[in-house]
PDB file of C-alpha atoms in Angstrom:
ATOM      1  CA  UNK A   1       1.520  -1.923 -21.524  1.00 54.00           C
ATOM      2  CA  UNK A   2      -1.303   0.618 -20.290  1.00 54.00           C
ATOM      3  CA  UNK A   3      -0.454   4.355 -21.074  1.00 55.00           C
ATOM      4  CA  UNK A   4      -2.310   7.263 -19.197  1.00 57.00           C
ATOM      5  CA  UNK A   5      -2.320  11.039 -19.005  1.00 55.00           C
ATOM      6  CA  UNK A   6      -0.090  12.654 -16.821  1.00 56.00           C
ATOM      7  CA  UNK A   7      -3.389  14.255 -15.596  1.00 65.00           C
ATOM      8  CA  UNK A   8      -5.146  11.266 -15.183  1.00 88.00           C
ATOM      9  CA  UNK A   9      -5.780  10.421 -11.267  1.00 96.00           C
ATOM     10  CA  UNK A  10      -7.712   7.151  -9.614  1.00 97.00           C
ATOM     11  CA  UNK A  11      -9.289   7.656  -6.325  1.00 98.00           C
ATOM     12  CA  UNK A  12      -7.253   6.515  -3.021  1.00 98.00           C
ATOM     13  CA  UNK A  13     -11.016   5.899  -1.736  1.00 97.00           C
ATOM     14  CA  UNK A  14      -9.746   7.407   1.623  1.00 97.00           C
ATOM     15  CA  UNK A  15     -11.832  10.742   2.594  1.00 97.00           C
ATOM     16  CA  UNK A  16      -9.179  13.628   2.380  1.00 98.00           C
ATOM     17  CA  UNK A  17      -6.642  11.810   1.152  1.00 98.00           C
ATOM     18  CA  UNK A  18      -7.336  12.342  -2.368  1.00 98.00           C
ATOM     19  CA  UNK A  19      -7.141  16.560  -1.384  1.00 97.00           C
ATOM     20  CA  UNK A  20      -3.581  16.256  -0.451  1.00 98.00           C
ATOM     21  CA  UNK A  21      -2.082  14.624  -3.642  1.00 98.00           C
ATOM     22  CA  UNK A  22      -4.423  16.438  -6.254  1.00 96.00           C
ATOM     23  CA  UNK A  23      -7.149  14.686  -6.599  1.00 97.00           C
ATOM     24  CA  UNK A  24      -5.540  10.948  -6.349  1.00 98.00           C
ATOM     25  CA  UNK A  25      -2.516   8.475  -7.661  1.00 98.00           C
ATOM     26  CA  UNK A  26      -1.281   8.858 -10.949  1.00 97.00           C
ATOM     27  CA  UNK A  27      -2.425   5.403 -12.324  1.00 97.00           C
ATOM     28  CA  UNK A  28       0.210   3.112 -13.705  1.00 97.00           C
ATOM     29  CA  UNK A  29       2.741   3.792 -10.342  1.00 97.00           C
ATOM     30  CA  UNK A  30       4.064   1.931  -7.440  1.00 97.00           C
ATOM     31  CA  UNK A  31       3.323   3.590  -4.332  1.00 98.00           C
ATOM     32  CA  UNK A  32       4.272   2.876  -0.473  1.00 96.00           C
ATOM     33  CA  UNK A  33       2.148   2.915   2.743  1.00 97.00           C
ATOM     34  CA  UNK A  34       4.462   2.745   5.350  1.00 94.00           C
ATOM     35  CA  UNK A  35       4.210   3.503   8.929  1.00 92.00           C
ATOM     36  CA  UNK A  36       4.604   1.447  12.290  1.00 91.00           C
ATOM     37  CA  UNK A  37       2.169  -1.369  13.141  1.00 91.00           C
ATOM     38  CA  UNK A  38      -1.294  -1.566  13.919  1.00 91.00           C
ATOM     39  CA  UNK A  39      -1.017   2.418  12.339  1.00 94.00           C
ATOM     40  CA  UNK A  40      -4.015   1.751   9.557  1.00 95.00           C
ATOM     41  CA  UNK A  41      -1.971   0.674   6.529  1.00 96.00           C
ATOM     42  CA  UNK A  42      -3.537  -2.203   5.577  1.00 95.00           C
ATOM     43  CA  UNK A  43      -6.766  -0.911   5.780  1.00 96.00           C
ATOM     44  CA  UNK A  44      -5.619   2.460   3.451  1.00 97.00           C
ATOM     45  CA  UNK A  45      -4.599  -0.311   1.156  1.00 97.00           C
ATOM     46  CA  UNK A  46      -8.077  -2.073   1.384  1.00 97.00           C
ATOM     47  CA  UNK A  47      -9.876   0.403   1.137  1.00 97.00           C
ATOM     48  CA  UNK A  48      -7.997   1.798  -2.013  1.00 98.00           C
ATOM     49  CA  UNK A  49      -8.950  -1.789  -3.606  1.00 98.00           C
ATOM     50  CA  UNK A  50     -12.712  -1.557  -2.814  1.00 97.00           C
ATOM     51  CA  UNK A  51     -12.851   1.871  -4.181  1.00 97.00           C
ATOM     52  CA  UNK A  52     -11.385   0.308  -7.822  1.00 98.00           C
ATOM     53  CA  UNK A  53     -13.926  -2.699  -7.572  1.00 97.00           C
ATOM     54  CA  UNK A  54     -16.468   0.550  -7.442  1.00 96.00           C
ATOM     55  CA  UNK A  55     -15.585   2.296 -10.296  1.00 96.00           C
ATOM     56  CA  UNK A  56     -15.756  -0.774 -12.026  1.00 96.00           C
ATOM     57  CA  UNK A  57     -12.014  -2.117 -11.588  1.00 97.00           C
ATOM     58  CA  UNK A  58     -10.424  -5.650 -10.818  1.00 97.00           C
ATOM     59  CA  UNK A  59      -8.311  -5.520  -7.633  1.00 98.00           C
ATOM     60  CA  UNK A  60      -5.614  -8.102  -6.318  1.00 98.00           C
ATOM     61  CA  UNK A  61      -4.792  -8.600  -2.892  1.00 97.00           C
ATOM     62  CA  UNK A  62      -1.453 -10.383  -2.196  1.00 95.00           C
ATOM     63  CA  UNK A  63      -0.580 -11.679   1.232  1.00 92.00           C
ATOM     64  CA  UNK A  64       2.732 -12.555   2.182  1.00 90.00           C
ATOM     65  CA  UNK A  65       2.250 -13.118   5.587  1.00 89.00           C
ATOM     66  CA  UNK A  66      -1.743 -13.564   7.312  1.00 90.00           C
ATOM     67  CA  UNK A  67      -4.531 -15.256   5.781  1.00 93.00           C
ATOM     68  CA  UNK A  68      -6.379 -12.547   3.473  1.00 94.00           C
ATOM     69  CA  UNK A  69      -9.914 -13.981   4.470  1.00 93.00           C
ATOM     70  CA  UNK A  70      -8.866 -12.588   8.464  1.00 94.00           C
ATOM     71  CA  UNK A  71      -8.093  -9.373   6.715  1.00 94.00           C
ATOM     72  CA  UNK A  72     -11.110  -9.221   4.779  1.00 93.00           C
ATOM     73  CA  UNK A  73     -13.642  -9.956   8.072  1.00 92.00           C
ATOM     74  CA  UNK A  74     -11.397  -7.064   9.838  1.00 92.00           C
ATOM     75  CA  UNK A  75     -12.575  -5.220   7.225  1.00 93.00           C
ATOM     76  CA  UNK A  76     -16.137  -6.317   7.545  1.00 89.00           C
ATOM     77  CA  UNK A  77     -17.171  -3.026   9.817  1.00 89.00           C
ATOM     78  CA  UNK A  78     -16.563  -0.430   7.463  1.00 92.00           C
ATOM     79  CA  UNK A  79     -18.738   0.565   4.759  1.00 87.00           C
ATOM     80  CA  UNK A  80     -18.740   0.220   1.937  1.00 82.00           C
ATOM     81  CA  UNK A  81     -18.061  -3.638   2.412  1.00 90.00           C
ATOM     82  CA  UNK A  82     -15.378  -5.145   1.152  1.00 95.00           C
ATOM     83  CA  UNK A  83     -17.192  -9.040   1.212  1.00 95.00           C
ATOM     84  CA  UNK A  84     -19.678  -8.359  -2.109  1.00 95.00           C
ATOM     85  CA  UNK A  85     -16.585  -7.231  -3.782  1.00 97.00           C
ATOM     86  CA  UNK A  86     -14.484 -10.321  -2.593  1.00 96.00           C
ATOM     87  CA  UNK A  87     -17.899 -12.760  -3.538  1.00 96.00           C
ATOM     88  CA  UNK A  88     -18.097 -10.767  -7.168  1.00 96.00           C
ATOM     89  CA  UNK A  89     -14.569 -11.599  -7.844  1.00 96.00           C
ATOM     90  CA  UNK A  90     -13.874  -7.692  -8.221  1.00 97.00           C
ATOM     91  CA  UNK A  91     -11.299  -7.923  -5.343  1.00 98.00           C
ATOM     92  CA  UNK A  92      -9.186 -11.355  -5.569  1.00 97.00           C
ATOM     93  CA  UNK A  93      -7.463 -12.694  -2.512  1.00 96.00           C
ATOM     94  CA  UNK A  94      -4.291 -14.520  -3.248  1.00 95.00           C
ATOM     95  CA  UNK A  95      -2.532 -16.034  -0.069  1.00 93.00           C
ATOM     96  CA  UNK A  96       0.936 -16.581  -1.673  1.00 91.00           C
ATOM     97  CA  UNK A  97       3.062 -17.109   1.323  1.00 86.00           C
ATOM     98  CA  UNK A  98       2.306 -20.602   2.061  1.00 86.00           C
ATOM     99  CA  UNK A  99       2.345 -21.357  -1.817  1.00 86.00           C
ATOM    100  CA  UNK A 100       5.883 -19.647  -2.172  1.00 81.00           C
ATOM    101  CA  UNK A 101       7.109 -21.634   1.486  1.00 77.00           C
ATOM    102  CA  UNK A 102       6.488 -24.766  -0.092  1.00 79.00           C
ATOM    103  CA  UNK A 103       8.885 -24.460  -2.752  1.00 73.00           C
ATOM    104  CA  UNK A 104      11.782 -22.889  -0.707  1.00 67.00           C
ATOM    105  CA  UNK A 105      12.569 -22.477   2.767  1.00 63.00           C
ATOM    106  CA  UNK A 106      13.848 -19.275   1.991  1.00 68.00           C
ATOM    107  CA  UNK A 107      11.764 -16.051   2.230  1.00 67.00           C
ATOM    108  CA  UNK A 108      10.108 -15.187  -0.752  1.00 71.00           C
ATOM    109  CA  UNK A 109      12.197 -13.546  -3.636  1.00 79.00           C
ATOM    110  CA  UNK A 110      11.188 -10.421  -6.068  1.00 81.00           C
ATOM    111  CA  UNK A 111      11.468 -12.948  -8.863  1.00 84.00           C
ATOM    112  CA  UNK A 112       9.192 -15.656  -6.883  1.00 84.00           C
ATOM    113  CA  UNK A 113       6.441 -12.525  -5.776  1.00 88.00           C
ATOM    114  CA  UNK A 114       6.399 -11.180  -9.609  1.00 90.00           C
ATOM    115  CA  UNK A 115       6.108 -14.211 -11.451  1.00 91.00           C
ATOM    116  CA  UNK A 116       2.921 -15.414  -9.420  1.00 91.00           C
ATOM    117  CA  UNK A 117       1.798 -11.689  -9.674  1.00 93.00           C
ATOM    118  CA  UNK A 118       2.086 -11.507 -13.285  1.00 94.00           C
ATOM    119  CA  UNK A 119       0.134 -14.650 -14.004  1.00 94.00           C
ATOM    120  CA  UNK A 120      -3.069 -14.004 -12.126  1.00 95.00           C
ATOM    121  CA  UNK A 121      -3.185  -9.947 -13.308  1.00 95.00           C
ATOM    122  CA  UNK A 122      -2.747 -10.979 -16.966  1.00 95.00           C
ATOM    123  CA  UNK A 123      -5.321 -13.447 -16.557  1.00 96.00           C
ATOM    124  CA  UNK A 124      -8.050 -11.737 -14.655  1.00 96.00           C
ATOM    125  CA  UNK A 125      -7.116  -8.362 -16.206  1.00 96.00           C
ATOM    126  CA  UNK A 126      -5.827  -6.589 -12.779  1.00 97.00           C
ATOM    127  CA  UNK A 127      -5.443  -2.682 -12.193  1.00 97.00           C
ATOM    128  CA  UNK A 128      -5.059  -2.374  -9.063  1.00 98.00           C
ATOM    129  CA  UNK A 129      -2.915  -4.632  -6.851  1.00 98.00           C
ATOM    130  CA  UNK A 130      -1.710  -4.639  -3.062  1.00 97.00           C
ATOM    131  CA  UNK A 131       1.372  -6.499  -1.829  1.00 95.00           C
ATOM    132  CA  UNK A 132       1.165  -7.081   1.921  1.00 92.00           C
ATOM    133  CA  UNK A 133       3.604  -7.097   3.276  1.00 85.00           C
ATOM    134  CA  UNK A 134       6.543  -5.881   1.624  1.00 82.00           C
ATOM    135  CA  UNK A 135       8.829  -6.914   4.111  1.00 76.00           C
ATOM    136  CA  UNK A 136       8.364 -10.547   3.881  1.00 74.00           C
ATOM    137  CA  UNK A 137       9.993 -10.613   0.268  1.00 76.00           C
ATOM    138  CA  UNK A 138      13.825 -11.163   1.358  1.00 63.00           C
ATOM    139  CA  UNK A 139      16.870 -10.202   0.110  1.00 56.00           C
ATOM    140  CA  UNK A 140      20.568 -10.209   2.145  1.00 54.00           C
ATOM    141  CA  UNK A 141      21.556  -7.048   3.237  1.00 57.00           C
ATOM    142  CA  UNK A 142      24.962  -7.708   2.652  1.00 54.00           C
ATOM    143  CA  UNK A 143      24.476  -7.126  -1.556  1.00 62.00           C
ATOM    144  CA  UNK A 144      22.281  -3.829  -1.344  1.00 68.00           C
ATOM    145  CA  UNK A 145      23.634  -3.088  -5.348  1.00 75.00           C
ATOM    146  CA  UNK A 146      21.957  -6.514  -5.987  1.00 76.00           C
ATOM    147  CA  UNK A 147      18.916  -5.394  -3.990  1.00 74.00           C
ATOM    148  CA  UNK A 148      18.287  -2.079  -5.609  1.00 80.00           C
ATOM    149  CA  UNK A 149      18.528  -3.560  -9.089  1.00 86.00           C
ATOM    150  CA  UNK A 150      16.397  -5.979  -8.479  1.00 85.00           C
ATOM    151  CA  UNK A 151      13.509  -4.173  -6.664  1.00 87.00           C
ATOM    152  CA  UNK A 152      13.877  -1.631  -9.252  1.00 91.00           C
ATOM    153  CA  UNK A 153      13.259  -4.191 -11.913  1.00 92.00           C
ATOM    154  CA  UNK A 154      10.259  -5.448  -9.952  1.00 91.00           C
ATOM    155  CA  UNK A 155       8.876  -1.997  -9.579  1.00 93.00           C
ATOM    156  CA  UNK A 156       9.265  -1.823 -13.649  1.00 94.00           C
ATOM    157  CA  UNK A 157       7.462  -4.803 -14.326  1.00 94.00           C
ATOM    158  CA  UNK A 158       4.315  -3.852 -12.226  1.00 94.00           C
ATOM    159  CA  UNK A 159       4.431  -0.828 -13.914  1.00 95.00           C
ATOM    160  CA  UNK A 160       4.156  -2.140 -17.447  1.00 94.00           C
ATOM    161  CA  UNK A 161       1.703  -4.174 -16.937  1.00 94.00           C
ATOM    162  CA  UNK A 162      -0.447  -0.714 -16.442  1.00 94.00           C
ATOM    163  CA  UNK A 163      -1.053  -2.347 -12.588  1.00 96.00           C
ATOM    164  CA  UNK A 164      -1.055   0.882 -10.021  1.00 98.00           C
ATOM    165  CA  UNK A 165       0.123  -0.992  -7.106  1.00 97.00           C
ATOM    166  CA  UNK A 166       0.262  -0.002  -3.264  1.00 97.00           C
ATOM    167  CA  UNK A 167       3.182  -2.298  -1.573  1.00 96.00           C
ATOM    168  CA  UNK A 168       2.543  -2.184   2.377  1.00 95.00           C
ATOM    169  CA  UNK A 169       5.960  -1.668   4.202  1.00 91.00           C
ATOM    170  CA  UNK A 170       6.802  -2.112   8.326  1.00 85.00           C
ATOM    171  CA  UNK A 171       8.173   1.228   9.640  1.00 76.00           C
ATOM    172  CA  UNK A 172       9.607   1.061  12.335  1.00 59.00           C
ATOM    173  CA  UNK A 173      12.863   2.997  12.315  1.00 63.00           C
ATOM    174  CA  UNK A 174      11.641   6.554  11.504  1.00 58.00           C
ATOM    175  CA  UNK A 175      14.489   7.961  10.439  1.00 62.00           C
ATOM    176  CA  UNK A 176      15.867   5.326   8.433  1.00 63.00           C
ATOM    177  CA  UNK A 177      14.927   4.945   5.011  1.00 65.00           C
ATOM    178  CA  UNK A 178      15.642   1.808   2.506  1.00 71.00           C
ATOM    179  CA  UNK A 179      16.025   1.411  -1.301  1.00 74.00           C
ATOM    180  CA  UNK A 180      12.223   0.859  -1.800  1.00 82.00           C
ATOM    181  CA  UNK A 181      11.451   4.618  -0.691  1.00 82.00           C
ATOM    182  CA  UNK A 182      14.071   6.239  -3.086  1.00 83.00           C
ATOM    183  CA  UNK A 183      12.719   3.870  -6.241  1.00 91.00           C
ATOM    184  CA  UNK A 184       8.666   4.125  -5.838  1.00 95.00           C
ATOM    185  CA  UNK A 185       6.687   6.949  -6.980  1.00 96.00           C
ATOM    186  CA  UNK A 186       5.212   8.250  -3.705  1.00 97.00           C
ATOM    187  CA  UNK A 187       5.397   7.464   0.148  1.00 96.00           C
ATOM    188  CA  UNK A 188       2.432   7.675   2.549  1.00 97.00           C
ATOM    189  CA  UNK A 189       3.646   7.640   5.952  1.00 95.00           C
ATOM    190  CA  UNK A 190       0.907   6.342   8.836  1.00 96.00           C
ATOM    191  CA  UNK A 191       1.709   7.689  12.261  1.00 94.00           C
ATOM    192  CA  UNK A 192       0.854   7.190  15.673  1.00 91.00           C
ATOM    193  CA  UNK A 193       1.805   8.798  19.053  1.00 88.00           C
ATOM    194  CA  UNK A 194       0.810   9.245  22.973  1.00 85.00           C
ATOM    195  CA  UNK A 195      -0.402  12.344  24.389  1.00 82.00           C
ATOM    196  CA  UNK A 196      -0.999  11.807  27.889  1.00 81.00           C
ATOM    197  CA  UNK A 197      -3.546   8.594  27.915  1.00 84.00           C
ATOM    198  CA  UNK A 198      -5.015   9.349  24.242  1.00 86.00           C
ATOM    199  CA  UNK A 199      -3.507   7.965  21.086  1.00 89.00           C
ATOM    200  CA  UNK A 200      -2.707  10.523  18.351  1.00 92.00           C
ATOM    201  CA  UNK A 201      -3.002   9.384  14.429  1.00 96.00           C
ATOM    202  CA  UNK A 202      -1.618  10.981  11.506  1.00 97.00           C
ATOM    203  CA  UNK A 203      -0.321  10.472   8.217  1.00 98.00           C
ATOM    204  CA  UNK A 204       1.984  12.751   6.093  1.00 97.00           C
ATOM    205  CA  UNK A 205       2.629  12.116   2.236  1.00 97.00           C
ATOM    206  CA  UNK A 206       6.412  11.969   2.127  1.00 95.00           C
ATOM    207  CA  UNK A 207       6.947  11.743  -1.446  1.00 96.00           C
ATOM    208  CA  UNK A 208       4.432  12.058  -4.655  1.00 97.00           C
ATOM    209  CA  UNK A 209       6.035  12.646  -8.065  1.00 96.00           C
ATOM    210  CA  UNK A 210       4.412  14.865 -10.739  1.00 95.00           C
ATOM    211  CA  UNK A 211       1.609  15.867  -7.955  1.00 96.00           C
ATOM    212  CA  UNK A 212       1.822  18.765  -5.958  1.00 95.00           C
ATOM    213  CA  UNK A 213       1.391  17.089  -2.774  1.00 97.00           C
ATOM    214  CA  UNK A 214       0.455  18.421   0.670  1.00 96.00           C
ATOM    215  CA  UNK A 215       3.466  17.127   3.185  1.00 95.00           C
ATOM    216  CA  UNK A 216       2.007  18.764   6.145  1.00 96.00           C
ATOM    217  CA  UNK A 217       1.041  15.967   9.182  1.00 96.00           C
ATOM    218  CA  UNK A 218      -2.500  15.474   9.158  1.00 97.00           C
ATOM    219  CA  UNK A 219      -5.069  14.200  11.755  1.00 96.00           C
ATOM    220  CA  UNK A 220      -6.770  10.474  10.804  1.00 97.00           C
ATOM    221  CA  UNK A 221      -9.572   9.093  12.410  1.00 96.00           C
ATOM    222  CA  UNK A 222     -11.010   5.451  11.801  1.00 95.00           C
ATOM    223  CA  UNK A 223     -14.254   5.899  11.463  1.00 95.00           C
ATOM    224  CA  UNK A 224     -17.722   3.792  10.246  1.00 93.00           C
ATOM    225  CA  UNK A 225     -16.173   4.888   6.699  1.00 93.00           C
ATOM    226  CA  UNK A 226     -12.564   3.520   7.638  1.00 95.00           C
ATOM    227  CA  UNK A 227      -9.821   5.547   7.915  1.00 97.00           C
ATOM    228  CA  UNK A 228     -10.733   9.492   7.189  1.00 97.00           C
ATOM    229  CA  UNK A 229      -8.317  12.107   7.065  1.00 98.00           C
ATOM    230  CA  UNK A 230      -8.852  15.734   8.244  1.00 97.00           C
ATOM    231  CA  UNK A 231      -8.158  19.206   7.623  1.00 95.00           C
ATOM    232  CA  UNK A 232      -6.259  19.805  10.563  1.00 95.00           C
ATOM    233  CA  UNK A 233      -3.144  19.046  12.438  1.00 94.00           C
ATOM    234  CA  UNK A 234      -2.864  16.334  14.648  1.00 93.00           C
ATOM    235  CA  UNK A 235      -1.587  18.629  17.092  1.00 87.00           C
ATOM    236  CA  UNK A 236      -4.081  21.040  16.989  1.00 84.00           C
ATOM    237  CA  UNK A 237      -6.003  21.696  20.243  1.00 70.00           C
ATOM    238  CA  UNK A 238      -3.308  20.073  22.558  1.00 70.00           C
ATOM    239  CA  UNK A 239      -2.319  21.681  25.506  1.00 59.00           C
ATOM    240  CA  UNK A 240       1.157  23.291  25.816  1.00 52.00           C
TER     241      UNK A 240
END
C-alpha cells in the first residue's frame, strides 16, 4: 500500500480545475465525475489519465460499456493526444464488459470489476485508473445495506493499492443522491442547461475532503485543449 502526504496533490490536467480544489486530488482517493450525459465526463476523466502518462505515470482505462478504442479517437482532437500515450502503453485500455458478459449474464459485480482491476494494476504498476461507467456494475436495489458494504469495500481496495481512481457515474436525477456519493472522497458535478437557443456548461465540485474546495458553479468550455474551466459564472452576462 502507497502512503502520501496529506499535502501531496496530482494534477486533474483540466485548466482551472486544479484552482478550485487546491492545486489537485489528494492521490491515493476515489473520486466521482458525475453529471448528465453527453455533459464532458468522460473526457475530464481522459484527460486526467493523459496528464499522469505526462508526468511520467501508468494510467488504466476500464470500460464497462463502449469500446475504449471509440473513446480514444473521440479524444483524438484535443491536444495533448491521448493516441502516443495509448501506443507507449502509458494509458492501457481494458474493455472488460464483454470479458465480464461472457461469464455471467448478469451485470457486472464489485467483486467481478475489482478482481480484473487488481490484476492488471499490480502487474503493470497502475496509479491512476478510470472506471467508465459506474453504473453498469449492478447490484439490486432491494439490499442497499448489502450495497453500501460492498461498494465501500471496493472503494477500500482501490485505495490500498495507492490507485487514485476517477469512477464515471450517469446523473440524471439531480436531486437524488446514491451510496457512492456519501462513500468517495470528492464529487465533481458536470452540468448543462438551455438559455434561449445556446447551451450553458458548468461544473461545481460538490464534495472534496481535506481540500478547501471552491463549490461555486463555474463556466466550462471544450476547447482545442479539452474541457477548460473558467473564472466566472456560468450565468454571468445573461440577460434578466
Amino acid at each position: 500500500m502507497l502512503t502520501y502526504p496529506l499535502t501531496s496533490r496530482i494534477s486533474t490536467g483540466v485548466k482551472g480545475l486544479d484552482e478550485m480544489i487546491e492545486g489537485g486530488l489528494i492521490p491515493g482517493r476515489v473520486y466521482l465525475v458525475t453529471g448528465p450525459p453527453g455533459s464532458g465526463k468522460t473526457t475530464l476523466s481522459l484527460q486526467f489519465l493523459v496528464e499522469g502518462a505526462r508526468e511520467g505515470e501508468k494510467g488504466l482505462y476500464v470500460s464497462l460499456i463502449q469500446k475504449p478504442e471509440d473513446v480514444v479517437r473521440d479524444m483524438e482532437r484535443y491536444e495533448p493526444g491521448i493516441i502516443p500515450y495509448v501506443q507507449s502503453r502509458k494509458i492501457l485500455l481494458y474493455d472488460l464488459g464483454p470479458i465480464l458478459w461472457r461469464e455471467s449474464s448478469k451485470a457486472p459485480t464489485w467483486r467481478s470489476v475489482l478482481s480484473r482491476i487488481r490484476e492488471v494494476a499490480e502487474a503493470a504498476k497502475i496509479t491512476r485508473l478510470v472506471i467508465d461507467p459506474l453504473t453498469a456494475i449492478g447490484f439490486p436495489d432491494t439490499f442497499p445495506a448489502e450495497k453500501r458494504t460492498e461498494l465501500a469495500r471496493f472503494i477500500r481496495n482501490i485505495e490500498e493499492l495507492g490507485i487514485t481512481a476517477i469512477l464515471v457515474d450517469e446523473m440524471t436525477e439531480m436531486d437524488r443522491y446514491r451510496e457512492e456519493h456519501y462513500l468517495v472522497s470528492g464529487i465533481i458535478m458536470m452540468h448543462y442547461f438551455m438559455h434561449g437557443n445556446r447551451m450553458i456548461r458548468a461544473i461545481q465540485v460538490l464534495k472534496m475532503r481535506g481540500t478547501r474546495h471552491d463549490t461555486d458553479m463555474k463556466a466550462m468550455e471544450f476547447s482545442n485543449d479539452g474541457i477548460v474551466v473558467l473564472n466566472r459564472s456560468p450565468f454571468e452576462g445573461m440577460e434578466k
